[in-house]
Amino acid sequence: MLLALSGICFGVLTSWVNVRTDWVVLSKLIGVGWPWAAVGVAAAAMVSRARAVGALLALGGAVLGYYASDLALGVYTFIDFSDPRANSDPMSARTSVAWSDAIRDAARWLFVAVVVSVPLGQVAGALNRTDGWGLLARLFLPIGAAMESFGIRLPSELAVQPSPVSVATHTIIGIAGVVATAVLMTRHLAASTTWAGRHTRPPRARRKRTICSDVQVSCEGANGGGERSGD
């Protein structure tokens, strides 16, 4: 329940920020894909079992909170042009809510939440591992942020009339993702080198083998025969 409530709060906040025009930086920061993935990973990491369910609860709550907030803020409210006042006085004209559009959009992203909850749960489960899988899990979010910023957001922003604030925000996020990736890889390589140095064993000395001259007589027999001959 706490995970779902946290997701709802995140979705409402994201919707509210996206509607406001004076919160561009925060909108570009949490209104894109990688922060939603971070919410799923964080929720999955908070549970010890059924991590995919934890991710789904948080992401599903975020989707429902987002579109409920959009409905409350009037994102899906339009002027009813069947009203005669729509052309002469639009402010006093009757409005209608596009419920079908809101339900369709929410259902689509709920389906996406169901699909991605399993891999996000696996990422959360591998965060504490010290091998290569653990490194990949820790690199998931910074690489995702860098790829989304440099590969999707910046090109689409520069294709039209670019906003300096949006361009700067996506650039900073992308650079931060690259730097975080480099730091995590360096720390992992340093830790692996240290671990290998501590657990490297010196080569064992080869045991000397006793070779008997007579292959048909054992070493013990050869020694015994020598004692009898001395008698």
Short mmCIF file of C-alpha atoms in Angstrom, two decimals:
data_model
loop_
_atom_site.label_atom_id
_atom_site.label_comp_id
_atom_site.label_asym_id
_atom_site.label_seq_id
_atom_site.Cartn_x
_atom_site.Cartn_y
_atom_site.Cartn_z
CA MET A 1 0.00 0.00 0.00
CA LEU A 2 2.85 2.39 0.82
CA LEU A 3 4.47 1.72 -2.55
CA ALA A 4 1.22 2.42 -4.40
CA LEU A 5 0.66 5.61 -2.39
CA SER A 6 4.19 6.78 -3.13
CA GLY A 7 3.63 6.11 -6.82
CA ILE A 8 0.37 8.07 -6.78
CA CYS A 9 2.14 11.05 -5.21
CA PHE A 10 4.87 10.89 -7.85
CA GLY A 11 2.32 10.73 -10.66
CA VAL A 12 0.33 13.67 -9.31
CA LEU A 13 3.51 15.73 -8.90
CA THR A 14 4.64 14.93 -12.44
CA SER A 15 1.25 15.88 -13.89
CA TRP A 16 1.14 19.13 -11.95
CA VAL A 17 4.67 20.07 -12.99
CA ASN A 18 3.99 19.30 -16.66
CA VAL A 19 0.93 21.56 -16.71
CA ARG A 20 2.71 24.55 -15.20
CA THR A 21 4.78 26.64 -17.59
CA ASP A 22 7.08 28.13 -14.95
CA TRP A 23 8.50 24.78 -13.80
CA VAL A 24 10.29 23.80 -17.01
CA VAL A 25 13.43 22.46 -15.35
CA LEU A 26 11.53 20.21 -12.94
CA SER A 27 9.25 19.08 -15.76
CA LYS A 28 12.23 18.05 -17.87
CA LEU A 29 13.75 16.34 -14.85
CA ILE A 30 10.87 14.11 -13.71
CA GLY A 31 8.54 14.20 -16.71
CA VAL A 32 10.70 11.90 -18.85
CA GLY A 33 11.24 8.16 -18.94
CA TRP A 34 14.27 7.43 -16.75
CA PRO A 35 12.84 8.92 -13.49
CA TRP A 36 9.82 6.64 -13.87
CA ALA A 37 12.18 3.69 -14.27
CA ALA A 38 14.00 4.89 -11.15
CA VAL A 39 10.70 4.84 -9.24
CA GLY A 40 10.13 1.24 -10.30
CA VAL A 41 13.65 0.16 -9.34
CA ALA A 42 13.47 1.95 -5.99
CA ALA A 43 10.12 0.37 -5.17
CA ALA A 44 11.36 -3.09 -6.13
CA ALA A 45 14.49 -2.63 -4.01
CA MET A 46 12.33 -1.90 -0.95
CA VAL A 47 10.84 -5.39 -0.91
CA SER A 48 12.72 -8.63 -0.37
CA ARG A 49 10.37 -10.85 -2.37
CA ALA A 50 8.18 -10.36 -5.43
CA ARG A 51 10.19 -7.36 -6.57
CA ALA A 52 8.24 -7.16 -9.81
CA VAL A 53 5.04 -6.72 -7.81
CA GLY A 54 6.64 -3.86 -5.87
CA ALA A 55 7.66 -2.14 -9.08
CA LEU A 56 4.19 -2.65 -10.54
CA LEU A 57 2.46 -1.21 -7.48
CA ALA A 58 4.56 1.95 -7.62
CA LEU A 59 4.36 2.43 -11.38
CA GLY A 60 0.67 1.54 -11.55
CA GLY A 61 -0.07 4.02 -8.79
CA ALA A 62 2.00 6.65 -10.59
CA VAL A 63 0.06 6.15 -13.83
CA LEU A 64 -3.31 6.36 -12.08
CA GLY A 65 -2.25 9.41 -10.09
CA TYR A 66 -0.90 11.10 -13.20
CA TYR A 67 -4.05 10.75 -15.27
CA ALA A 68 -6.37 11.47 -12.35
CA SER A 69 -4.45 14.71 -11.85
CA ASP A 70 -4.62 15.47 -15.58
CA LEU A 71 -8.40 15.07 -15.45
CA ALA A 72 -8.63 17.34 -12.41
CA LEU A 73 -6.39 19.98 -14.01
CA GLY A 74 -8.47 20.04 -17.19
CA VAL A 75 -5.99 18.46 -19.57
CA TYR A 76 -8.79 16.36 -21.08
CA THR A 77 -11.44 19.09 -20.88
CA PHE A 78 -12.41 20.71 -24.17
CA ILE A 79 -14.94 23.24 -25.38
CA ASP A 80 -18.12 21.66 -26.66
CA PHE A 81 -18.47 23.22 -30.10
CA SER A 82 -22.04 22.03 -30.34
CA ASP A 83 -22.85 24.85 -27.92
CA PRO A 84 -23.89 28.00 -29.87
CA ARG A 85 -21.78 30.13 -27.53
CA ALA A 86 -18.58 28.29 -28.51
CA ASN A 87 -17.77 30.78 -31.28
CA SER A 88 -19.09 33.99 -29.79
CA ASP A 89 -18.10 33.51 -26.14
CA PRO A 90 -15.86 30.45 -25.67
CA MET A 91 -15.30 31.16 -21.97
CA SER A 92 -18.98 30.70 -21.21
CA ALA A 93 -19.49 27.79 -23.58
CA ARG A 94 -20.23 24.30 -22.39
CA THR A 95 -17.25 21.99 -21.91
CA SER A 96 -16.89 18.24 -22.17
CA VAL A 97 -14.37 15.77 -20.82
CA ALA A 98 -12.69 13.35 -23.22
CA TRP A 99 -13.08 10.35 -20.95
CA SER A 100 -12.31 7.88 -23.71
CA ASP A 101 -8.96 9.54 -24.44
CA ALA A 102 -8.01 9.61 -20.76
CA ILE A 103 -8.96 5.97 -20.21
CA ARG A 104 -7.13 4.90 -23.37
CA ASP A 105 -3.93 6.72 -22.39
CA ALA A 106 -4.04 5.40 -18.83
CA ALA A 107 -4.67 1.83 -20.01
CA ARG A 108 -1.77 2.02 -22.46
CA TRP A 109 0.71 3.14 -19.81
CA LEU A 110 -0.64 0.65 -17.29
CA PHE A 111 0.16 -2.06 -19.82
CA VAL A 112 3.67 -0.64 -20.17
CA ALA A 113 4.01 -0.70 -16.37
CA VAL A 114 3.06 -4.38 -16.31
CA VAL A 115 5.62 -5.20 -19.00
CA VAL A 116 8.57 -3.31 -17.51
CA SER A 117 7.94 -4.27 -13.88
CA VAL A 118 9.64 -7.66 -14.32
CA PRO A 119 12.98 -6.38 -15.70
CA LEU A 120 12.97 -3.48 -13.23
CA GLY A 121 12.52 -5.98 -10.41
CA GLN A 122 15.47 -7.98 -11.71
CA VAL A 123 17.59 -4.83 -11.85
CA ALA A 124 16.71 -4.04 -8.23
CA GLY A 125 17.56 -7.57 -7.15
CA ALA A 126 21.05 -7.35 -8.68
CA LEU A 127 22.05 -3.96 -7.26
CA ASN A 128 24.02 -5.43 -4.34
CA ARG A 129 25.89 -8.01 -6.39
CA THR A 130 29.62 -7.52 -6.83
CA ASP A 131 29.98 -9.24 -10.19
CA GLY A 132 29.34 -7.96 -13.68
CA TRP A 133 25.58 -8.34 -13.34
CA GLY A 134 25.65 -6.06 -10.33
CA LEU A 135 27.63 -3.49 -12.30
CA LEU A 136 25.12 -3.61 -15.15
CA ALA A 137 22.26 -3.15 -12.69
CA ARG A 138 23.91 -0.08 -11.18
CA LEU A 139 24.64 1.33 -14.63
CA PHE A 140 21.04 0.91 -15.78
CA LEU A 141 19.76 4.31 -14.64
CA PRO A 142 22.76 6.54 -15.49
CA ILE A 143 23.15 4.98 -18.93
CA GLY A 144 19.40 5.25 -19.47
CA ALA A 145 19.43 8.92 -18.48
CA ALA A 146 22.34 9.69 -20.81
CA MET A 147 20.85 7.78 -23.74
CA GLU A 148 17.43 9.36 -23.34
CA SER A 149 18.84 12.88 -22.99
CA PHE A 150 21.35 12.73 -25.85
CA GLY A 151 19.52 10.29 -28.10
CA ILE A 152 15.87 11.34 -27.78
CA ARG A 153 15.19 14.55 -25.86
CA LEU A 154 17.91 16.82 -27.23
CA PRO A 155 17.39 15.88 -30.91
CA SER A 156 13.63 16.40 -30.63
CA GLU A 157 14.17 19.70 -28.83
CA LEU A 158 16.67 20.95 -31.42
CA ALA A 159 14.46 19.87 -34.33
CA VAL A 160 12.00 22.68 -33.57
CA GLN A 161 12.52 26.08 -32.01
CA PRO A 162 14.73 25.06 -29.08
CA SER A 163 14.22 26.36 -25.59
CA PRO A 164 17.55 27.29 -23.96
CA VAL A 165 16.33 26.06 -20.58
CA SER A 166 15.23 22.70 -21.98
CA VAL A 167 18.44 22.24 -23.95
CA ALA A 168 20.57 23.09 -20.92
CA THR A 169 18.56 20.78 -18.66
CA HIS A 170 18.80 17.78 -20.99
CA THR A 171 22.50 18.45 -21.58
CA ILE A 172 23.25 18.56 -17.85
CA ILE A 173 21.27 15.37 -17.24
CA GLY A 174 23.09 13.59 -20.07
CA ILE A 175 26.51 14.69 -18.83
CA ALA A 176 25.61 13.66 -15.29
CA GLY A 177 24.65 10.22 -16.59
CA VAL A 178 27.96 9.84 -18.42
CA VAL A 179 29.96 10.96 -15.36
CA ALA A 180 28.02 8.63 -13.07
CA THR A 181 28.64 5.75 -15.48
CA ALA A 182 32.39 6.45 -15.52
CA VAL A 183 32.54 6.69 -11.71
CA LEU A 184 30.64 3.43 -11.18
CA MET A 185 32.80 1.57 -13.69
CA THR A 186 36.01 2.92 -12.14
CA ARG A 187 34.91 1.91 -8.64
CA HIS A 188 33.92 -1.54 -9.82
CA LEU A 189 37.25 -2.11 -11.57
CA ALA A 190 39.17 -0.86 -8.53
CA ALA A 191 37.19 -3.10 -6.18
CA SER A 192 37.68 -6.09 -8.48
CA THR A 193 41.44 -5.49 -8.64
CA THR A 194 41.67 -5.19 -4.86
CA TRP A 195 39.65 -8.35 -4.32
CA ALA A 196 41.76 -10.28 -6.80
CA GLY A 197 44.96 -9.12 -5.10
CA ARG A 198 43.77 -10.22 -1.67
CA HIS A 199 42.58 -13.62 -2.81
CA THR A 200 45.51 -14.57 -5.04
CA ARG A 201 47.33 -17.57 -3.56
CA PRO A 202 51.02 -18.24 -4.13
CA PRO A 203 51.74 -21.30 -6.26
CA ARG A 204 52.03 -24.45 -4.21
CA ALA A 205 55.40 -26.18 -4.14
CA ARG A 206 55.42 -29.35 -6.14
CA ARG A 207 55.66 -32.43 -4.00
CA LYS A 208 58.71 -34.55 -4.62
CA ARG A 209 57.95 -37.96 -5.89
CA THR A 210 59.99 -40.97 -4.86
CA ILE A 211 61.09 -42.90 -7.89
CA CYS A 212 62.02 -46.52 -7.44
CA SER A 213 64.60 -48.01 -9.70
CA ASP A 214 62.81 -51.32 -9.93
CA VAL A 215 59.31 -50.74 -11.31
CA GLN A 216 58.14 -54.16 -10.14
CA VAL A 217 58.94 -53.53 -6.49
CA SER A 218 57.18 -50.87 -4.40
CA CYS A 219 59.11 -48.21 -2.56
CA GLU A 220 58.32 -49.84 0.76
CA GLY A 221 59.45 -53.18 -0.53
CA ALA A 222 62.65 -51.70 -1.83
CA ASN A 223 63.41 -50.14 1.54
CA GLY A 224 62.61 -53.38 3.35
CA GLY A 225 64.84 -55.36 1.03
CA GLY A 226 67.70 -53.01 1.77
CA GLU A 227 67.33 -53.60 5.49
CA ARG A 228 67.31 -57.39 5.05
CA SER A 229 70.39 -57.30 2.88
CA GLY A 230 72.18 -55.35 5.61
CA ASP A 231 71.32 -58.07 8.11
#
